[in-house]
Amino acid sequence: MHDIKFIRDNPKIFDKKMNNRNVEISSENILKIDKKNRELISNLQIFQEERNLLSKQIGTLIKDGKDAVKVQESVKKLKDQISLADEKIKESENELRDILINLPNILDDDVPNGVNENDNKVTRSWGKKPKFSFVPKDHVDLTINDKLNFELGAKISGSRFVVIKNDLALLERALINFMLDINTIKFKREEISPPYIVNSKSLFGTGQLPKFKDDLFETDQDKWLIPTSEVPLTNIVRDEILNDYELPLNFVAYSPCFRSEAGAAGKDTRGMIRQHQFSKIEMVSIVHPKDSDSKLEEMTNHAEHILIELNLPYRVMLLCSGDTGFSSKKTYDIEVWLPGQNNGLGQYREISSCSNCGDFQSRRMNARFREKENKSLNFLHTLNGSCLAVGRTMIAIIENYQDEQGNVTIPEVLRPYMQNKQKINLK
């Protein structure tokens, strides 16, 4: 949600920032509605003041035994004018709100301009890509023996669902426990087990509604399946006023995530790359505004740490203006190397996305904090990041650690979570 005062004070900057987002909007139109709204409020206040004065006169006239009928009629007319002014103000406020809630966050100055993922910027990379004496297979061809069963998933639920069995189910569980342990023990995050169904107000607060309704799974009675546990974790502070000394709040959660992927028809349909249901370890931080930039770097480093522990090659991308998510003002994507993709030539694929949303979500949620020194109320800054997407991490291990016989070597850090198995066979 945008601060209308910022738009009033910086109309040209606002227009430029929206243009960088490839959003066609003019501050002039927004400010016309805002001006109209403020004039309506000013007129309402005049009516209210006049009504209050006349009401006092009525009391005095009655006390003095004088006729108060004409003044009472004037008060009645003013009440009608006040009621009409209230309706006009609500209409004007709703018109302004409907525009602002559908506009994306203002990007940081260091976010590169661009149209799509081709314009993202590589900031760093880590690890050596594995070399094979054979053409590496992707995770689908490696698991033709039923351990990743897409046909059974389609039978039970439909396309883009999978049933994971045996050693791969154990590997999935091992990754979840490993990632949670790293986050809680090493990174000192508070583990939360959140609801997987939320209401519309929660999805509005984090920016999924109303703009991205078609990408969600809706049930009934104002309930939705979560697209990410960012939604329930961030909404913990909705409508709350925290003290500055309580900050930062650092949460981590495991959850399944549910996405209809309405905007991704025909894209990444092979295997587990893009599913309607997938698992993720999510980090959320609630911080003082002065700390959000450094927290984004820390959060990204935490996600990188998992990949380093698993010895999976990756690169970090700073997303361009055209590829940055709706609620974010700056986002880093971490892309892991998948050697089996692209017919064995390999390809980097996103495995984590870490975003600083600034006060964009907190304004939508009315989430504030009180400064100790001057007691002023300010909006919190919120951040979120995957640490990591579990399914894609499993894919990365399968493809990077494969051999020609269909064995997959288990990374050493995972073996205590894998009943000390050093290898699993996928054939």
Short mmCIF file of C-alpha atoms in Angstrom, two decimals:
data_model
loop_
_atom_site.label_atom_id
_atom_site.label_comp_id
_atom_site.label_asym_id
_atom_site.label_seq_id
_atom_site.Cartn_x
_atom_site.Cartn_y
_atom_site.Cartn_z
CA MET A 1 0.00 0.00 0.00
CA HIS A 2 1.32 3.42 -0.86
CA ASP A 3 1.65 6.48 1.35
CA ILE A 4 -0.47 9.15 -0.34
CA LYS A 5 1.67 11.83 1.32
CA PHE A 6 4.72 10.48 -0.55
CA ILE A 7 2.82 10.77 -3.85
CA ARG A 8 1.77 14.34 -3.02
CA ASP A 9 5.32 15.36 -2.18
CA ASN A 10 7.06 13.38 -4.95
CA PRO A 11 4.71 13.02 -7.95
CA LYS A 12 7.49 12.91 -10.58
CA ILE A 13 9.51 10.36 -8.62
CA PHE A 14 6.39 8.23 -8.13
CA ASP A 15 5.60 8.31 -11.86
CA LYS A 16 9.16 7.37 -12.73
CA LYS A 17 9.18 4.48 -10.24
CA MET A 18 5.88 3.12 -11.58
CA ASN A 19 7.16 3.50 -15.14
CA ASN A 20 10.21 1.42 -14.18
CA ARG A 21 7.74 -1.25 -13.09
CA ASN A 22 6.09 -1.10 -16.53
CA VAL A 23 2.93 0.19 -14.83
CA GLU A 24 0.93 2.83 -16.67
CA ILE A 25 -0.35 5.19 -13.98
CA SER A 26 -0.23 8.94 -13.52
CA SER A 27 0.16 10.64 -10.16
CA GLU A 28 -1.93 13.47 -11.63
CA ASN A 29 -5.04 11.30 -11.69
CA ILE A 30 -4.36 9.97 -8.21
CA LEU A 31 -3.82 13.46 -6.80
CA LYS A 32 -7.03 14.74 -8.41
CA ILE A 33 -9.01 12.15 -6.48
CA ASP A 34 -6.97 12.89 -3.35
CA LYS A 35 -7.64 16.64 -3.70
CA LYS A 36 -11.34 16.02 -4.20
CA ASN A 37 -11.38 13.80 -1.12
CA ARG A 38 -9.65 16.40 1.03
CA GLU A 39 -12.08 19.10 -0.15
CA LEU A 40 -15.01 16.86 0.76
CA ILE A 41 -13.53 16.29 4.22
CA SER A 42 -12.99 20.03 4.65
CA ASN A 43 -16.62 20.74 3.69
CA LEU A 44 -17.80 18.04 6.09
CA GLN A 45 -15.86 19.65 8.92
CA ILE A 46 -17.48 23.02 8.13
CA PHE A 47 -20.94 21.43 8.21
CA GLN A 48 -20.14 19.70 11.50
CA GLU A 49 -18.86 22.91 13.12
CA GLU A 50 -21.94 24.82 11.96
CA ARG A 51 -24.21 22.06 13.26
CA ASN A 52 -22.47 22.10 16.64
CA LEU A 53 -22.87 25.89 16.94
CA LEU A 54 -26.55 25.77 16.01
CA SER A 55 -27.14 22.89 18.42
CA LYS A 56 -25.76 25.07 21.22
CA GLN A 57 -28.06 27.88 20.11
CA ILE A 58 -31.05 25.56 20.31
CA GLY A 59 -30.17 24.72 23.89
CA THR A 60 -29.84 28.41 24.80
CA LEU A 61 -33.12 29.36 23.04
CA ILE A 62 -35.06 26.60 24.77
CA LYS A 63 -33.52 27.55 28.11
CA ASP A 64 -34.57 31.17 27.56
CA GLY A 65 -38.07 30.12 26.50
CA LYS A 66 -37.64 31.29 22.91
CA ASP A 67 -38.73 29.72 19.61
CA ALA A 68 -36.05 27.30 18.32
CA VAL A 69 -37.97 25.80 15.37
CA LYS A 70 -36.08 27.64 12.58
CA VAL A 71 -32.72 26.75 14.08
CA GLN A 72 -33.82 23.14 14.52
CA GLU A 73 -34.81 23.03 10.84
CA SER A 74 -31.38 24.38 9.91
CA VAL A 75 -29.74 21.66 12.01
CA LYS A 76 -31.88 19.03 10.26
CA LYS A 77 -30.74 20.31 6.85
CA LEU A 78 -27.14 20.26 8.03
CA LYS A 79 -27.53 16.66 9.19
CA ASP A 80 -28.75 15.74 5.71
CA GLN A 81 -25.77 17.57 4.18
CA ILE A 82 -23.41 15.79 6.57
CA SER A 83 -24.90 12.41 5.68
CA LEU A 84 -24.54 13.15 1.95
CA ALA A 85 -20.96 14.40 2.47
CA ASP A 86 -20.12 11.18 4.37
CA GLU A 87 -21.35 9.10 1.43
CA LYS A 88 -19.32 11.15 -1.07
CA ILE A 89 -16.20 10.85 1.08
CA LYS A 90 -16.60 7.07 1.28
CA GLU A 91 -17.02 6.88 -2.50
CA SER A 92 -13.94 9.04 -3.03
CA GLU A 93 -11.85 7.12 -0.49
CA ASN A 94 -12.89 3.79 -2.07
CA GLU A 95 -11.98 5.11 -5.52
CA LEU A 96 -8.54 6.13 -4.30
CA ARG A 97 -8.06 2.89 -2.35
CA ASP A 98 -9.01 0.75 -5.36
CA ILE A 99 -6.24 2.40 -7.36
CA LEU A 100 -3.56 2.27 -4.66
CA ILE A 101 -4.09 -1.36 -3.59
CA ASN A 102 -3.42 -2.56 -7.13
CA LEU A 103 -0.14 -0.68 -7.56
CA PRO A 104 3.15 -2.51 -6.84
CA ASN A 105 5.75 -1.41 -4.31
CA ILE A 106 8.23 1.35 -5.15
CA LEU A 107 11.61 -0.16 -5.99
CA ASP A 108 14.95 0.69 -4.41
CA ASP A 109 17.24 2.89 -6.45
CA ASP A 110 19.78 0.10 -6.99
CA VAL A 111 17.26 -2.24 -8.64
CA PRO A 112 18.23 -2.44 -12.33
CA ASN A 113 15.68 -1.41 -14.93
CA GLY A 114 14.46 -4.22 -17.14
CA VAL A 115 11.50 -6.00 -18.64
CA ASN A 116 11.87 -9.64 -17.60
CA GLU A 117 14.22 -12.28 -16.15
CA ASN A 118 16.66 -11.76 -19.01
CA ASP A 119 17.48 -8.36 -17.52
CA ASN A 120 18.32 -9.65 -14.02
CA LYS A 121 21.85 -9.08 -12.75
CA VAL A 122 24.22 -11.78 -11.49
CA THR A 123 25.76 -10.52 -8.24
CA ARG A 124 27.82 -13.59 -7.27
CA SER A 125 28.14 -17.32 -7.76
CA TRP A 126 29.48 -20.20 -5.67
CA GLY A 127 30.59 -23.79 -6.17
CA LYS A 128 31.99 -25.94 -8.96
CA LYS A 129 29.57 -27.48 -11.39
CA PRO A 130 29.97 -31.28 -11.36
CA LYS A 131 31.58 -32.96 -14.36
CA PHE A 132 30.19 -36.25 -15.63
CA SER A 133 31.62 -38.95 -17.89
CA PHE A 134 28.09 -39.45 -19.21
CA VAL A 135 25.15 -37.23 -20.12
CA PRO A 136 23.44 -36.40 -16.81
CA LYS A 137 19.73 -37.08 -16.59
CA ASP A 138 17.06 -34.84 -15.16
CA HIS A 139 15.07 -35.89 -12.09
CA VAL A 140 12.18 -37.27 -14.16
CA ASP A 141 14.32 -39.70 -16.17
CA LEU A 142 16.23 -40.68 -13.04
CA THR A 143 13.08 -41.71 -11.16
CA ILE A 144 11.19 -43.77 -13.71
CA ASN A 145 10.95 -46.57 -11.13
CA ASP A 146 7.94 -45.02 -9.32
CA LYS A 147 9.67 -43.11 -6.48
CA LEU A 148 8.41 -39.90 -8.06
CA ASN A 149 5.03 -40.93 -9.40
CA PHE A 150 3.42 -38.20 -11.48
CA GLU A 151 0.78 -40.51 -12.98
CA LEU A 152 -0.46 -41.46 -9.52
CA GLY A 153 -0.48 -37.79 -8.50
CA ALA A 154 -2.57 -36.98 -11.57
CA LYS A 155 -4.95 -39.87 -10.79
CA ILE A 156 -5.49 -38.71 -7.21
CA SER A 157 -5.51 -34.93 -7.69
CA GLY A 158 -4.89 -33.89 -11.32
CA SER A 159 -1.96 -32.57 -13.31
CA ARG A 160 1.02 -30.99 -11.54
CA PHE A 161 0.78 -33.17 -8.45
CA VAL A 162 3.19 -35.94 -7.49
CA VAL A 163 3.35 -38.86 -5.06
CA ILE A 164 6.82 -39.18 -3.49
CA LYS A 165 7.78 -42.63 -2.19
CA ASN A 166 10.37 -44.58 -0.22
CA ASP A 167 13.91 -43.13 -0.16
CA LEU A 168 12.83 -39.90 -1.84
CA ALA A 169 10.11 -39.37 0.77
CA LEU A 170 12.83 -39.88 3.38
CA LEU A 171 15.08 -37.40 1.55
CA GLU A 172 12.29 -34.83 1.50
CA ARG A 173 11.75 -35.24 5.25
CA ALA A 174 15.51 -35.09 5.87
CA LEU A 175 15.77 -31.79 3.99
CA ILE A 176 12.87 -30.29 5.96
CA ASN A 177 14.40 -31.25 9.32
CA PHE A 178 17.91 -30.18 8.27
CA MET A 179 16.74 -26.76 7.09
CA LEU A 180 14.63 -26.18 10.19
CA ASP A 181 17.52 -27.17 12.48
CA ILE A 182 19.91 -24.79 10.71
CA ASN A 183 17.38 -21.95 10.95
CA THR A 184 16.49 -22.49 14.60
CA ILE A 185 19.88 -23.54 16.02
CA LYS A 186 22.36 -21.59 13.92
CA PHE A 187 20.28 -18.61 12.78
CA LYS A 188 18.23 -18.39 16.00
CA ARG A 189 14.90 -18.03 14.25
CA GLU A 190 11.68 -18.78 16.11
CA GLU A 191 9.98 -21.81 14.60
CA ILE A 192 6.28 -21.42 13.88
CA SER A 193 3.82 -24.06 12.76
CA PRO A 194 1.24 -21.89 10.97
CA PRO A 195 -2.25 -22.56 9.63
CA TYR A 196 -2.32 -23.66 6.00
CA ILE A 197 -5.67 -21.94 5.42
CA VAL A 198 -6.06 -18.17 5.82
CA ASN A 199 -8.75 -15.53 5.37
CA SER A 200 -8.93 -12.78 2.75
CA LYS A 201 -7.66 -10.12 5.12
CA SER A 202 -4.41 -12.03 5.56
CA LEU A 203 -3.89 -12.36 1.81
CA PHE A 204 -4.70 -8.70 1.32
CA GLY A 205 -2.12 -7.77 3.94
CA THR A 206 0.74 -9.50 2.14
CA GLY A 207 -0.39 -8.36 -1.31
CA GLN A 208 -1.82 -11.51 -2.94
CA LEU A 209 -5.35 -10.09 -2.93
CA PRO A 210 -7.05 -8.65 -4.81
CA LYS A 211 -4.61 -8.55 -7.74
CA PHE A 212 -3.49 -12.21 -7.80
CA LYS A 213 -6.74 -13.96 -6.93
CA ASP A 214 -6.50 -16.28 -9.95
CA ASP A 215 -3.15 -17.68 -8.74
CA LEU A 216 -4.70 -18.90 -5.47
CA PHE A 217 -6.83 -21.86 -4.40
CA GLU A 218 -10.05 -20.59 -2.82
CA THR A 219 -12.23 -22.80 -0.63
CA ASP A 220 -15.37 -21.28 0.87
CA GLN A 221 -16.42 -19.14 3.84
CA ASP A 222 -13.66 -16.62 3.06
CA LYS A 223 -10.89 -19.22 3.30
CA TRP A 224 -7.88 -19.78 1.02
CA LEU A 225 -5.02 -22.29 0.85
CA ILE A 226 -1.73 -20.52 1.52
CA PRO A 227 0.56 -19.89 -1.49
CA THR A 228 3.46 -19.60 0.98
CA SER A 229 3.80 -19.48 4.76
CA GLU A 230 4.95 -15.87 4.31
CA VAL A 231 1.23 -15.07 4.52
CA PRO A 232 0.42 -16.43 8.02
CA LEU A 233 3.88 -15.54 9.40
CA THR A 234 3.73 -11.91 8.30
CA ASN A 235 0.14 -11.53 9.48
CA ILE A 236 1.20 -12.36 13.02
CA VAL A 237 1.78 -8.60 13.43
CA ARG A 238 -1.33 -7.44 11.58
CA ASP A 239 -3.18 -4.71 13.52
CA GLU A 240 -0.50 -4.84 16.23
CA ILE A 241 1.61 -2.08 17.79
CA LEU A 242 5.01 -3.40 18.88
CA ASN A 243 7.66 -1.67 20.95
CA ASP A 244 10.92 -0.94 19.15
CA TYR A 245 12.86 -3.01 21.70
CA GLU A 246 10.89 -6.11 20.65
CA LEU A 247 12.42 -5.93 17.17
CA PRO A 248 13.53 -7.77 15.17
CA LEU A 249 11.16 -10.70 15.03
CA ASN A 250 12.68 -13.59 13.07
CA PHE A 251 10.40 -16.49 12.16
CA VAL A 252 10.85 -19.73 10.25
CA ALA A 253 8.21 -22.26 9.20
CA TYR A 254 7.80 -25.39 7.16
CA SER A 255 4.60 -25.64 5.17
CA PRO A 256 3.12 -27.05 2.03
CA CYS A 257 2.30 -24.29 -0.47
CA PHE A 258 -0.62 -24.26 -2.90
CA ARG A 259 -0.66 -22.31 -6.15
CA SER A 260 -3.00 -22.57 -9.11
CA GLU A 261 -0.25 -21.19 -11.38
CA ALA A 262 -2.94 -19.57 -13.54
CA GLY A 263 -0.39 -17.21 -15.04
CA ALA A 264 2.07 -19.98 -15.91
CA ALA A 265 0.06 -22.15 -18.30
CA GLY A 266 2.34 -24.35 -20.38
CA LYS A 267 5.45 -23.29 -18.46
CA ASP A 268 7.75 -25.77 -16.66
CA THR A 269 5.24 -28.61 -16.92
CA ARG A 270 7.88 -31.35 -16.80
CA GLY A 271 8.49 -32.98 -13.44
CA MET A 272 8.55 -31.20 -10.10
CA ILE A 273 9.80 -27.78 -11.21
CA ARG A 274 6.37 -26.13 -11.02
CA GLN A 275 3.69 -27.94 -9.01
CA HIS A 276 0.31 -26.96 -7.60
CA GLN A 277 1.50 -28.24 -4.21
CA PHE A 278 5.07 -28.06 -2.97
CA SER A 279 6.97 -27.79 0.32
CA LYS A 280 9.03 -24.85 1.47
CA ILE A 281 10.96 -23.59 4.47
CA GLU A 282 10.11 -19.90 4.79
CA MET A 283 11.89 -17.13 6.68
CA VAL A 284 10.04 -13.95 7.71
CA SER A 285 11.55 -11.01 9.54
CA ILE A 286 9.76 -8.02 11.07
CA VAL A 287 12.24 -5.19 11.64
CA HIS A 288 12.85 -1.53 12.36
CA PRO A 289 12.99 0.44 9.06
CA LYS A 290 16.66 1.29 9.55
CA ASP A 291 17.54 -2.42 9.62
CA SER A 292 15.63 -3.80 6.64
CA ASP A 293 18.38 -3.34 4.04
CA SER A 294 20.95 -5.21 6.11
CA LYS A 295 18.36 -7.85 7.05
CA LEU A 296 17.78 -8.62 3.36
CA GLU A 297 21.50 -9.31 2.90
CA GLU A 298 21.53 -11.49 6.03
CA MET A 299 18.46 -13.43 4.94
CA THR A 300 19.95 -14.08 1.50
CA ASN A 301 23.18 -15.26 3.13
CA HIS A 302 21.20 -17.68 5.29
CA ALA A 303 19.58 -19.25 2.24
CA GLU A 304 23.00 -19.47 0.57
CA HIS A 305 24.41 -21.19 3.65
CA ILE A 306 22.05 -24.14 3.15
CA LEU A 307 23.26 -24.63 -0.41
CA ILE A 308 26.90 -24.37 0.66
CA GLU A 309 26.33 -27.02 3.34
CA LEU A 310 24.79 -29.26 0.68
CA ASN A 311 27.63 -28.39 -1.75
CA LEU A 312 25.22 -27.36 -4.50
CA PRO A 313 26.51 -24.77 -7.02
CA TYR A 314 24.39 -21.62 -7.25
CA ARG A 315 24.31 -17.99 -8.28
CA VAL A 316 22.58 -14.95 -6.76
CA MET A 317 20.52 -12.70 -9.02
CA LEU A 318 19.38 -9.14 -8.30
CA LEU A 319 15.98 -8.97 -9.96
CA CYS A 320 15.28 -6.17 -12.41
CA SER A 321 12.29 -3.84 -12.18
CA GLY A 322 10.16 -5.93 -14.54
CA ASP A 323 10.77 -9.19 -12.66
CA THR A 324 10.49 -8.01 -9.03
CA GLY A 325 7.39 -9.21 -7.21
CA PHE A 326 4.38 -6.99 -6.50
CA SER A 327 5.02 -6.43 -2.77
CA SER A 328 8.81 -6.24 -2.90
CA LYS A 329 11.05 -3.21 -3.20
CA LYS A 330 14.16 -5.33 -3.77
CA THR A 331 14.58 -9.05 -4.37
CA TYR A 332 17.45 -11.50 -4.68
CA ASP A 333 16.76 -14.82 -6.37
CA ILE A 334 19.13 -17.71 -5.69
CA GLU A 335 19.39 -20.09 -8.62
CA VAL A 336 20.78 -23.59 -8.15
CA TRP A 337 22.62 -25.49 -10.88
CA LEU A 338 20.63 -28.43 -12.28
CA PRO A 339 22.92 -30.43 -14.61
CA GLY A 340 20.17 -32.70 -15.95
CA GLN A 341 18.05 -29.88 -17.32
CA ASN A 342 18.12 -28.76 -20.94
CA ASN A 343 18.85 -32.28 -22.25
CA GLY A 344 21.88 -32.72 -20.02
CA LEU A 345 23.46 -29.35 -20.82
CA GLY A 346 22.39 -28.00 -17.43
CA GLN A 347 20.54 -24.90 -16.34
CA TYR A 348 20.25 -22.58 -13.34
CA ARG A 349 16.78 -22.62 -11.73
CA GLU A 350 15.36 -20.53 -8.92
CA ILE A 351 15.45 -22.23 -5.53
CA SER A 352 15.02 -19.23 -3.22
CA SER A 353 13.64 -15.72 -3.42
CA CYS A 354 14.46 -13.19 -0.66
CA SER A 355 12.59 -9.88 -0.62
CA ASN A 356 12.50 -6.65 1.33
CA CYS A 357 8.94 -5.30 1.28
CA GLY A 358 9.71 -2.18 3.30
CA ASP A 359 6.50 -0.74 4.78
CA PHE A 360 4.36 -1.83 1.82
CA GLN A 361 2.79 -4.83 3.58
CA SER A 362 2.67 -3.22 7.02
CA ARG A 363 0.57 -0.34 5.65
CA ARG A 364 -1.88 -2.87 4.25
CA MET A 365 -1.87 -4.74 7.59
CA ASN A 366 -1.75 -1.64 9.83
CA ALA A 367 1.30 -3.15 11.58
CA ARG A 368 3.22 -0.51 13.54
CA PHE A 369 5.78 -0.02 16.27
CA ARG A 370 6.37 2.64 18.89
CA GLU A 371 9.71 4.43 19.10
CA LYS A 372 11.07 4.44 22.64
CA GLU A 373 12.55 7.94 22.52
CA ASN A 374 9.76 10.06 21.06
CA LYS A 375 6.84 7.59 21.44
CA SER A 376 5.92 8.10 17.76
CA LEU A 377 4.15 5.35 15.84
CA ASN A 378 5.71 4.14 12.58
CA PHE A 379 5.10 1.31 10.17
CA LEU A 380 7.21 -1.82 10.47
CA HIS A 381 9.32 -3.24 7.65
CA THR A 382 8.69 -6.83 6.58
CA LEU A 383 10.95 -9.29 4.74
CA ASN A 384 10.52 -12.85 3.51
CA GLY A 385 12.68 -15.51 1.90
CA SER A 386 12.68 -19.21 1.09
CA CYS A 387 15.30 -21.28 2.86
CA LEU A 388 14.69 -23.30 0.69
CA ALA A 389 12.07 -24.72 -1.67
CA VAL A 390 12.25 -28.37 -0.59
CA GLY A 391 11.25 -30.03 -3.86
CA ARG A 392 13.74 -28.07 -5.94
CA THR A 393 16.48 -28.79 -3.39
CA MET A 394 15.69 -32.49 -3.72
CA ILE A 395 15.86 -32.16 -7.52
CA ALA A 396 19.25 -30.41 -7.20
CA ILE A 397 20.64 -33.24 -5.03
CA ILE A 398 19.31 -35.95 -7.37
CA GLU A 399 20.79 -34.30 -10.46
CA ASN A 400 24.11 -33.08 -9.02
CA TYR A 401 24.91 -36.27 -7.07
CA GLN A 402 23.84 -38.88 -9.66
CA ASP A 403 26.02 -41.59 -11.19
CA GLU A 404 25.56 -43.63 -14.35
CA GLN A 405 24.04 -46.57 -12.45
CA GLY A 406 21.18 -44.47 -11.09
CA ASN A 407 22.66 -44.02 -7.62
CA VAL A 408 22.50 -40.72 -5.78
CA THR A 409 25.14 -39.92 -3.17
CA ILE A 410 23.67 -38.29 -0.07
CA PRO A 411 25.45 -35.08 1.05
CA GLU A 412 27.28 -35.72 4.32
CA VAL A 413 25.28 -33.16 6.32
CA LEU A 414 22.06 -34.99 5.45
CA ARG A 415 23.17 -38.51 6.36
CA PRO A 416 22.22 -38.25 10.07
CA TYR A 417 18.71 -37.35 8.86
CA MET A 418 18.73 -40.22 6.32
CA GLN A 419 19.26 -43.17 8.69
CA ASN A 420 23.00 -42.77 7.87
CA LYS A 421 22.46 -43.85 4.27
CA GLN A 422 25.35 -42.78 2.03
CA LYS A 423 23.59 -43.55 -1.24
CA ILE A 424 20.14 -44.29 -2.54
CA ASN A 425 19.31 -46.06 -5.78
CA LEU A 426 16.61 -44.64 -8.01
CA LYS A 427 16.36 -47.53 -10.48
#
